Amino acid sequence: MSTEAGIDVQRQLESLIQDFRTSDSPMPVIVLHAEDPADDNRVTALLEELREGQQRHGTRLAVAPTEPQPGDAGPTARATRLLWDLGDSKKWGDRSATYRPYNFPRLNLVRALQEAADDPEMREHWPTAPDGTPDGATQRELAQTQLLRILARQRWRPRRPARRNRQMLITDVQQFLPMGILGAFTALLTRPEWYVAALAGIGLMILLAVLNHVPGRAPLFLWLRRESRWFLTTTFLQSAARRQSTSVRLLRPVSSWRAIAARAYDVSEAMREGGPFPLQLYVLALFEDLRDSHRRRSWDLRGFKRTRPPVLFLRRISQENGGVELIKAVSDVRSRRSELDPLLIVAGVAADDAALLDRGTDGEPQANRPEPPSRPGRLQQRLRHWYDEWAGNLRADQSPSRTNALPWVLRVPLPRAELVELRQSDWACVRARHRPPLVRVVWSTYSLLLVLALAVGAGVVHARDLHHTYCSAGMLSANRDTVRRPASGGGTECVGIATGDVRFGTYLQGGSGGQGERLRELEDLVRAENADVLRRHPGKYVTVVYAGPLSSSAADSSLVKGAEELTGVYLAQRVVNENYTVKLRVLLANGGVDMDQQRVTADEIAEYAEHDPTVVGVVGFGRDLQSSPDVTRRLHAVGLPIVSGTNSATYLPKQFSNWFSLAAPDEDQAKALGLVVRQLRARTKNPYALVLARNTKQSQDRYTDEQARYGGQMLHREGFRLLGGQRYDVANGNPELRLHAESICRGRNVPSVIYFAGRVEDIGPLMTQLSTVPGCASREISILTGDDLSKARFSGTGGRDGVAPRITLYHAALAELKEASSTTAFYEEAVQYLPWLKGKQATYDSPDFASGQTALAHDATRALYWAASLDDVPQSRAATWVNLRGVKLDGMATGTIDFTHAPLYGERHGHSIVLKRVTRTPQGLSEAEVLCSRTAGSTEPLSVRECSTDPGRGRH
């Protein structure tokens, strides 16, 4: 600053600005004038230095044009012209100013209304008939329609050049950005791919922006804009309204639009009449926009970031340029509103015109307004004293009785001595004590970008984790009823209960072959049937969960079991839904390859059942594993009974009251095979026997251990001398039997009977080893094994499995299908409801049914459904559990399913069982024959006579 007055005034301005940082101090209209008219130009130069200094300090400032304007408009119109362009944010400094540019929606709305009211097209539409008459009402309605048409053409904004229109388009796109984000977030809830959600958000934003700029109509959501809400609710405009509604509601756009239209016409009509109203409305709109721009309680905390108040500079105000009228309007509006706004006005006035700010319109001196006493000292002390005195007198000076007072004006007379330019070495730079506020650092665009980057990164990591953990996942959510788990043989498999869009067939790996296609087809059939049940029979159905091995791997064939069991479950569902009132809904649950993940599956079923009361029980869990007790206990805790078709565990029904099975227990199978062993013992001169079992240390298999235990006990009981038991390993799906075969065949005592406690896929390699190793190749050997061999397809029936020469295979099977076939409609229903059997013939020995897996799963499902639909009414899961002990169904695929005599915590009788013998024919084929059998429901034990091993006595 080049003068003492400039230094002191600048320091006072900085003092006011520092007070603004910490409190809402009143901002005066500081009017500078020289004591001597000869120094008026020096005051103008001082104002220019103040402007440059504030601009360097980062203050948002504007300079109103006070140069003489052409035309003969009155003082009020000229004062309005001073505010005409202040709605342009570029008039308030450049990008070097603190925080982002200002926005003036209210001021621009007022200007748009004035431009529409002054439009030449409106001149002939203004009403001429008196208000209150029919003609006046009609003319007023037509005028309002025309005004709205003009405003719509202007987009309810001031007329701007094309460059500003493009900027307005960008502003509108920014306005719809939150809606685009909301649309993207809503799309994410459906768990699509990330790009689908992004396209949904961008598409919604572009659509709204395009609709917003349809020519000839008002912008979208006009009634929700902040300027519209202010326009309808400010008390300043109530005098212009004619008892019109001011209600603005999100869900009532029509009434809100009518309120805005009526208010716009009333205000335009009042502005057309002239007077002080248009000028005061401009001032009020400017104040409201600036107050909103410095509001601290806002989403961007802009009031904490804009720590310097805006400054409006008026170089030389006078009556001719409307500056005096503007100052009066500012003081009137502030006095009427009694609200603090952040605008600091610094104006210069000629010494001869300074008295105009203390006089009324009549030019008389103001009464009872003493001059402030002069005080010695520098101007800086006087300025502080004058400001304190001015702020203290605001309460009295705003009184309505003091009509000639301008309470918001602080006049500062500048003596000549302090306006004299100093030597350049004495010029002083008043430094701004400006420190960026903490909120500017914490809540800024850069911090927001950092937070967004971290959030996006966390979201990507979270989404990746969801995709690696769950089978169906989006960016933010996932279907938690199914999870991914490492699969045996590599890769991952999807386990759990399939809900939503999960399909287990999608996750099948190599080795699935035709069974994979069959599984996918069955999944689609079950889904279609479920959809039909939910759509046509809501509230009149029960839900059963099938839990089976619905995964595949190159090393295991458990998918064959899963596909065959699921066929039986679907067939039962179709039969029930076609013939019964209570419908059956089936949910699929995958326990993984060989049911290795069945504990996870049980947890998922239990969690799902807790919020779906229609789930009444579970069918499946057909493998006896180390986790089987935990699985049964977990489902017991949520009240779900289990009806298994093929799990032959002896201990489960003894330990759990919710366990029901159609499979003959391992102990019963061993006892039945003892009838064969007894006959073999009578004919052999070499009463040595051996138990050869799969090593289960690295697996969950419990079936093998149970078979080995009961088989060994049976051989000992029948009088065989047991050699030391042997365990073989499985590496990469291949059994390592060579060393065991050599040990068995080259030993001192070669066994004539081997009880094989292994899996069906291991029997072929065993036959190969025994048929080639000396000591066994020329000896008659009998191999006995459990029900897992029922899944084999021997060469005599078109399969690839077989037995070696001089070896006879005896095995148990769980389903007597031949004797039951004459009393069941199972095969006719299969042809009717299974698409791949249409037009074909189905019999008990068809490849699709020979193993008994399909029949057992069908019968288990029908038994569980019967208990869940007693008296043709959907039952609760607790009632289903109780009703199961009253189930007795005739005409099933395996005979009669009878749980009526099943004791609590005890073994029931009446399982279906078959003993088969497989021998090699002279033609080199493996032929299977039934030695003896019992259909389900029969409790009469098998006998040696029925199960005779004499040649030709078997029942083919």
Short mmCIF file of N, CA, C and O in Angstrom, two decimals, residues 651-730:
data_model
loop_
_atom_site.label_atom_id
_atom_site.label_comp_id
_atom_site.label_asym_id
_atom_site.label_seq_id
_atom_site.Cartn_x
_atom_site.Cartn_y
_atom_site.Cartn_z
N TYR A 651 -24.46 -96.88 12.85
CA TYR A 651 -24.48 -96.11 14.10
C TYR A 651 -25.39 -94.89 14.07
O TYR A 651 -25.84 -94.42 15.12
N LEU A 652 -25.68 -94.33 12.88
CA LEU A 652 -26.43 -93.08 12.81
C LEU A 652 -27.84 -93.19 13.39
O LEU A 652 -28.26 -92.35 14.18
N PRO A 653 -28.65 -94.20 13.02
CA PRO A 653 -29.98 -94.26 13.62
C PRO A 653 -29.93 -94.55 15.12
O PRO A 653 -30.90 -94.28 15.84
N LYS A 654 -28.83 -95.09 15.60
CA LYS A 654 -28.71 -95.36 17.04
C LYS A 654 -28.33 -94.12 17.83
O LYS A 654 -28.56 -94.06 19.04
N GLN A 655 -27.75 -93.14 17.16
CA GLN A 655 -27.29 -91.94 17.85
C GLN A 655 -28.20 -90.73 17.63
O GLN A 655 -28.19 -89.81 18.45
N PHE A 656 -28.97 -90.74 16.55
CA PHE A 656 -29.75 -89.54 16.21
C PHE A 656 -31.19 -89.94 15.89
O PHE A 656 -31.42 -90.84 15.07
N SER A 657 -32.10 -89.20 16.49
CA SER A 657 -33.52 -89.51 16.27
C SER A 657 -34.04 -88.92 14.97
O SER A 657 -35.14 -89.26 14.54
N ASN A 658 -33.28 -88.02 14.35
CA ASN A 658 -33.74 -87.42 13.09
C ASN A 658 -33.18 -88.14 11.87
O ASN A 658 -33.31 -87.65 10.75
N TRP A 659 -32.55 -89.31 12.07
CA TRP A 659 -31.94 -90.03 10.95
C TRP A 659 -32.85 -91.19 10.52
O TRP A 659 -33.22 -92.05 11.33
N PHE A 660 -33.18 -91.21 9.24
CA PHE A 660 -33.95 -92.29 8.65
C PHE A 660 -33.23 -92.70 7.36
O PHE A 660 -32.80 -91.83 6.59
N SER A 661 -33.15 -94.00 7.12
CA SER A 661 -32.44 -94.46 5.93
C SER A 661 -33.14 -95.66 5.33
O SER A 661 -33.70 -96.49 6.06
N LEU A 662 -33.10 -95.73 4.00
CA LEU A 662 -33.66 -96.88 3.30
C LEU A 662 -32.61 -97.95 3.02
O LEU A 662 -32.95 -99.02 2.52
N ALA A 663 -31.34 -97.66 3.33
CA ALA A 663 -30.26 -98.59 3.01
C ALA A 663 -30.06 -99.58 4.15
O ALA A 663 -30.09 -99.22 5.33
N ALA A 664 -29.85 -100.81 3.78
CA ALA A 664 -29.53 -101.83 4.79
C ALA A 664 -28.22 -101.47 5.46
O ALA A 664 -27.22 -101.19 4.78
N PRO A 665 -28.15 -101.48 6.80
CA PRO A 665 -26.92 -101.09 7.51
C PRO A 665 -25.74 -101.99 7.15
O PRO A 665 -25.90 -103.15 6.73
N ASP A 666 -24.54 -101.46 7.35
CA ASP A 666 -23.33 -102.22 7.04
C ASP A 666 -23.28 -103.53 7.82
O ASP A 666 -22.84 -104.57 7.29
N GLU A 667 -23.69 -103.50 9.05
CA GLU A 667 -23.67 -104.71 9.86
C GLU A 667 -24.62 -105.76 9.29
O GLU A 667 -24.28 -106.95 9.24
N ASP A 668 -25.81 -105.35 8.85
CA ASP A 668 -26.75 -106.28 8.26
C ASP A 668 -26.23 -106.84 6.95
O ASP A 668 -26.45 -108.02 6.61
N GLN A 669 -25.55 -106.00 6.16
CA GLN A 669 -24.96 -106.49 4.91
C GLN A 669 -23.91 -107.56 5.18
O GLN A 669 -23.85 -108.59 4.49
N ALA A 670 -23.09 -107.31 6.21
CA ALA A 670 -22.06 -108.30 6.54
C ALA A 670 -22.70 -109.61 7.01
O ALA A 670 -22.22 -110.71 6.67
N LYS A 671 -23.79 -109.50 7.80
CA LYS A 671 -24.48 -110.72 8.24
C LYS A 671 -25.06 -111.48 7.06
O LYS A 671 -25.00 -112.72 7.01
N ALA A 672 -25.63 -110.77 6.10
CA ALA A 672 -26.18 -111.43 4.92
C ALA A 672 -25.08 -112.09 4.11
O ALA A 672 -25.24 -113.24 3.63
N LEU A 673 -23.93 -111.43 3.94
CA LEU A 673 -22.82 -112.05 3.23
C LEU A 673 -22.27 -113.25 4.00
O LEU A 673 -21.63 -114.15 3.43
N GLY A 674 -22.52 -113.27 5.32
CA GLY A 674 -22.09 -114.43 6.12
C GLY A 674 -22.78 -115.71 5.69
O GLY A 674 -22.22 -116.81 5.86
N LEU A 675 -23.98 -115.60 5.10
CA LEU A 675 -24.65 -116.79 4.59
C LEU A 675 -23.85 -117.40 3.44
O LEU A 675 -23.79 -118.63 3.27
N VAL A 676 -23.27 -116.58 2.63
CA VAL A 676 -22.42 -117.05 1.53
C VAL A 676 -21.12 -117.61 2.07
O VAL A 676 -20.64 -118.69 1.66
N VAL A 677 -20.51 -116.89 3.02
CA VAL A 677 -19.23 -117.32 3.59
C VAL A 677 -19.37 -118.68 4.28
O VAL A 677 -18.46 -119.53 4.22
N ARG A 678 -20.48 -118.91 4.91
CA ARG A 678 -20.71 -120.18 5.59
C ARG A 678 -20.65 -121.34 4.58
O ARG A 678 -20.09 -122.42 4.88
N GLN A 679 -21.21 -121.14 3.42
CA GLN A 679 -21.19 -122.17 2.40
C GLN A 679 -19.78 -122.34 1.82
O GLN A 679 -19.34 -123.47 1.52
N LEU A 680 -19.07 -121.22 1.67
CA LEU A 680 -17.70 -121.30 1.16
C LEU A 680 -16.80 -122.01 2.16
O LEU A 680 -15.88 -122.76 1.77
N ARG A 681 -17.04 -121.76 3.44
CA ARG A 681 -16.21 -122.41 4.47
C ARG A 681 -16.38 -123.93 4.44
O ARG A 681 -15.42 -124.70 4.63
N ALA A 682 -17.60 -124.38 4.13
CA ALA A 682 -17.85 -125.82 4.12
C ALA A 682 -17.17 -126.49 2.95
O ALA A 682 -16.88 -127.70 3.01
N ARG A 683 -16.85 -125.78 1.89
CA ARG A 683 -16.29 -126.39 0.70
C ARG A 683 -14.78 -126.21 0.57
O ARG A 683 -14.15 -126.82 -0.28
N THR A 684 -14.22 -125.34 1.37
CA THR A 684 -12.80 -125.04 1.18
C THR A 684 -11.94 -125.86 2.12
O THR A 684 -12.33 -126.16 3.25
N LYS A 685 -10.76 -126.20 1.63
CA LYS A 685 -9.77 -126.84 2.47
C LYS A 685 -8.72 -125.84 2.95
O LYS A 685 -7.77 -126.20 3.64
N ASN A 686 -8.90 -124.62 2.54
CA ASN A 686 -7.94 -123.56 2.90
C ASN A 686 -8.69 -122.44 3.61
O ASN A 686 -9.02 -121.43 2.99
N PRO A 687 -9.02 -122.61 4.88
CA PRO A 687 -9.90 -121.67 5.56
C PRO A 687 -9.20 -120.37 5.98
O PRO A 687 -9.25 -119.96 7.15
N TYR A 688 -8.49 -119.79 5.03
CA TYR A 688 -7.85 -118.50 5.34
C TYR A 688 -8.62 -117.38 4.63
O TYR A 688 -9.09 -117.53 3.51
N ALA A 689 -8.72 -116.29 5.34
CA ALA A 689 -9.43 -115.12 4.78
C ALA A 689 -8.64 -113.86 5.11
O ALA A 689 -7.80 -113.85 6.02
N LEU A 690 -8.93 -112.85 4.35
CA LEU A 690 -8.19 -111.58 4.48
C LEU A 690 -9.14 -110.41 4.28
O LEU A 690 -10.04 -110.49 3.42
N VAL A 691 -8.93 -109.37 5.04
CA VAL A 691 -9.68 -108.12 4.84
C VAL A 691 -8.75 -107.11 4.18
O VAL A 691 -7.72 -106.74 4.74
N LEU A 692 -9.10 -106.71 2.97
CA LEU A 692 -8.33 -105.71 2.22
C LEU A 692 -9.17 -104.44 2.14
O LEU A 692 -10.26 -104.44 1.59
N ALA A 693 -8.66 -103.37 2.74
CA ALA A 693 -9.45 -102.14 2.85
C ALA A 693 -8.66 -100.94 2.33
O ALA A 693 -7.43 -100.92 2.36
N ARG A 694 -9.39 -99.98 1.86
CA ARG A 694 -8.77 -98.73 1.40
C ARG A 694 -8.26 -97.94 2.61
O ARG A 694 -8.92 -97.87 3.65
N ASN A 695 -7.13 -97.31 2.45
CA ASN A 695 -6.57 -96.48 3.51
C ASN A 695 -7.35 -95.17 3.58
O ASN A 695 -7.42 -94.43 2.59
N THR A 696 -7.91 -94.88 4.74
CA THR A 696 -8.76 -93.69 4.88
C THR A 696 -8.12 -92.59 5.71
O THR A 696 -8.80 -91.65 6.12
N LYS A 697 -6.81 -92.70 5.99
CA LYS A 697 -6.18 -91.69 6.84
C LYS A 697 -6.20 -90.30 6.20
O LYS A 697 -6.28 -89.30 6.88
N GLN A 698 -6.11 -90.25 4.89
CA GLN A 698 -6.08 -88.97 4.19
C GLN A 698 -7.44 -88.59 3.62
O GLN A 698 -7.53 -87.69 2.79
N SER A 699 -8.49 -89.27 4.05
CA SER A 699 -9.82 -88.95 3.54
C SER A 699 -10.82 -89.00 4.68
O SER A 699 -10.49 -89.37 5.81
N GLN A 700 -12.05 -88.62 4.39
CA GLN A 700 -13.11 -88.64 5.38
C GLN A 700 -13.92 -89.94 5.35
O GLN A 700 -14.87 -90.09 6.11
N ASP A 701 -13.52 -90.87 4.50
CA ASP A 701 -14.32 -92.07 4.29
C ASP A 701 -14.46 -92.89 5.59
O ASP A 701 -13.46 -93.32 6.19
N ARG A 702 -15.69 -93.09 6.02
CA ARG A 702 -15.97 -93.94 7.18
C ARG A 702 -16.64 -95.24 6.77
O ARG A 702 -16.57 -96.24 7.48
N TYR A 703 -17.25 -95.25 5.61
CA TYR A 703 -17.91 -96.44 5.09
C TYR A 703 -16.94 -97.62 4.98
O TYR A 703 -17.23 -98.75 5.36
N THR A 704 -15.74 -97.31 4.46
CA THR A 704 -14.75 -98.36 4.29
C THR A 704 -14.36 -98.98 5.63
O THR A 704 -14.24 -100.21 5.77
N ASP A 705 -14.15 -98.13 6.65
CA ASP A 705 -13.78 -98.65 7.97
C ASP A 705 -14.91 -99.50 8.55
O ASP A 705 -14.65 -100.55 9.18
N GLU A 706 -16.16 -99.04 8.37
CA GLU A 706 -17.28 -99.80 8.90
C GLU A 706 -17.39 -101.16 8.19
O GLU A 706 -17.62 -102.20 8.82
N GLN A 707 -17.22 -101.17 6.88
CA GLN A 707 -17.28 -102.42 6.13
C GLN A 707 -16.16 -103.36 6.55
O GLN A 707 -16.38 -104.57 6.72
N ALA A 708 -14.95 -102.80 6.73
CA ALA A 708 -13.83 -103.64 7.12
C ALA A 708 -14.06 -104.24 8.51
O ALA A 708 -13.75 -105.43 8.76
N ARG A 709 -14.59 -103.45 9.42
CA ARG A 709 -14.80 -103.94 10.78
C ARG A 709 -15.85 -105.04 10.81
O ARG A 709 -15.63 -106.12 11.38
N TYR A 710 -17.02 -104.75 10.21
CA TYR A 710 -18.09 -105.76 10.24
C TYR A 710 -17.74 -106.98 9.38
O TYR A 710 -18.10 -108.12 9.71
N GLY A 711 -17.01 -106.79 8.28
CA GLY A 711 -16.59 -107.91 7.45
C GLY A 711 -15.62 -108.82 8.18
O GLY A 711 -15.71 -110.06 8.10
N GLY A 712 -14.65 -108.22 8.89
CA GLY A 712 -13.72 -109.03 9.66
C GLY A 712 -14.40 -109.82 10.76
O GLY A 712 -14.07 -111.00 11.00
N GLN A 713 -15.33 -109.17 11.46
CA GLN A 713 -16.07 -109.86 12.51
C GLN A 713 -16.86 -111.03 11.93
O GLN A 713 -16.93 -112.12 12.53
N MET A 714 -17.48 -110.81 10.77
CA MET A 714 -18.27 -111.87 10.14
C MET A 714 -17.38 -113.04 9.75
O MET A 714 -17.73 -114.23 9.99
N LEU A 715 -16.22 -112.82 9.15
CA LEU A 715 -15.33 -113.90 8.75
C LEU A 715 -14.84 -114.69 9.97
O LEU A 715 -14.75 -115.93 9.93
N HIS A 716 -14.52 -113.98 11.01
CA HIS A 716 -14.09 -114.67 12.23
C HIS A 716 -15.22 -115.51 12.82
O HIS A 716 -14.99 -116.66 13.26
N ARG A 717 -16.41 -114.97 12.77
CA ARG A 717 -17.56 -115.68 13.31
C ARG A 717 -17.86 -116.95 12.51
O ARG A 717 -18.36 -117.95 13.03
N GLU A 718 -17.61 -116.91 11.21
CA GLU A 718 -17.90 -118.06 10.35
C GLU A 718 -16.76 -119.07 10.33
O GLU A 718 -16.80 -120.03 9.55
N GLY A 719 -15.74 -118.89 11.09
CA GLY A 719 -14.71 -119.91 11.25
C GLY A 719 -13.50 -119.77 10.36
O GLY A 719 -12.68 -120.70 10.30
N PHE A 720 -13.30 -118.65 9.67
CA PHE A 720 -12.11 -118.46 8.85
C PHE A 720 -10.96 -117.95 9.71
O PHE A 720 -11.16 -117.27 10.72
N ARG A 721 -9.76 -118.35 9.31
CA ARG A 721 -8.55 -117.85 9.95
C ARG A 721 -8.15 -116.54 9.26
O ARG A 721 -7.81 -116.54 8.09
N LEU A 722 -8.19 -115.49 10.02
CA LEU A 722 -7.93 -114.16 9.43
C LEU A 722 -6.44 -113.90 9.37
O LEU A 722 -5.73 -114.00 10.39
N LEU A 723 -5.99 -113.61 8.17
CA LEU A 723 -4.63 -113.12 8.00
C LEU A 723 -4.59 -111.63 8.35
O LEU A 723 -5.61 -110.98 8.51
N GLY A 724 -3.43 -111.12 8.48
CA GLY A 724 -3.32 -109.70 8.83
C GLY A 724 -3.98 -108.81 7.80
O GLY A 724 -3.75 -108.94 6.59
N GLY A 725 -4.83 -107.90 8.28
CA GLY A 725 -5.51 -106.98 7.37
C GLY A 725 -4.54 -106.06 6.65
O GLY A 725 -3.49 -105.70 7.19
N GLN A 726 -4.89 -105.67 5.45
CA GLN A 726 -4.03 -104.79 4.66
C GLN A 726 -4.82 -103.56 4.21
O GLN A 726 -6.03 -103.65 3.95
N ARG A 727 -4.10 -102.47 4.10
CA ARG A 727 -4.68 -101.19 3.66
C ARG A 727 -3.91 -100.71 2.43
O ARG A 727 -2.67 -100.64 2.43
N TYR A 728 -4.64 -100.38 1.40
CA TYR A 728 -4.01 -99.87 0.19
C TYR A 728 -4.28 -98.37 0.04
O TYR A 728 -5.30 -97.85 0.49
N ASP A 729 -3.33 -97.68 -0.56
CA ASP A 729 -3.44 -96.22 -0.76
C ASP A 729 -4.00 -95.92 -2.14
O ASP A 729 -3.98 -96.77 -3.04
N VAL A 730 -4.46 -94.71 -2.28
CA VAL A 730 -4.96 -94.21 -3.56
C VAL A 730 -4.19 -92.94 -3.88
O VAL A 730 -4.16 -92.00 -3.08
#
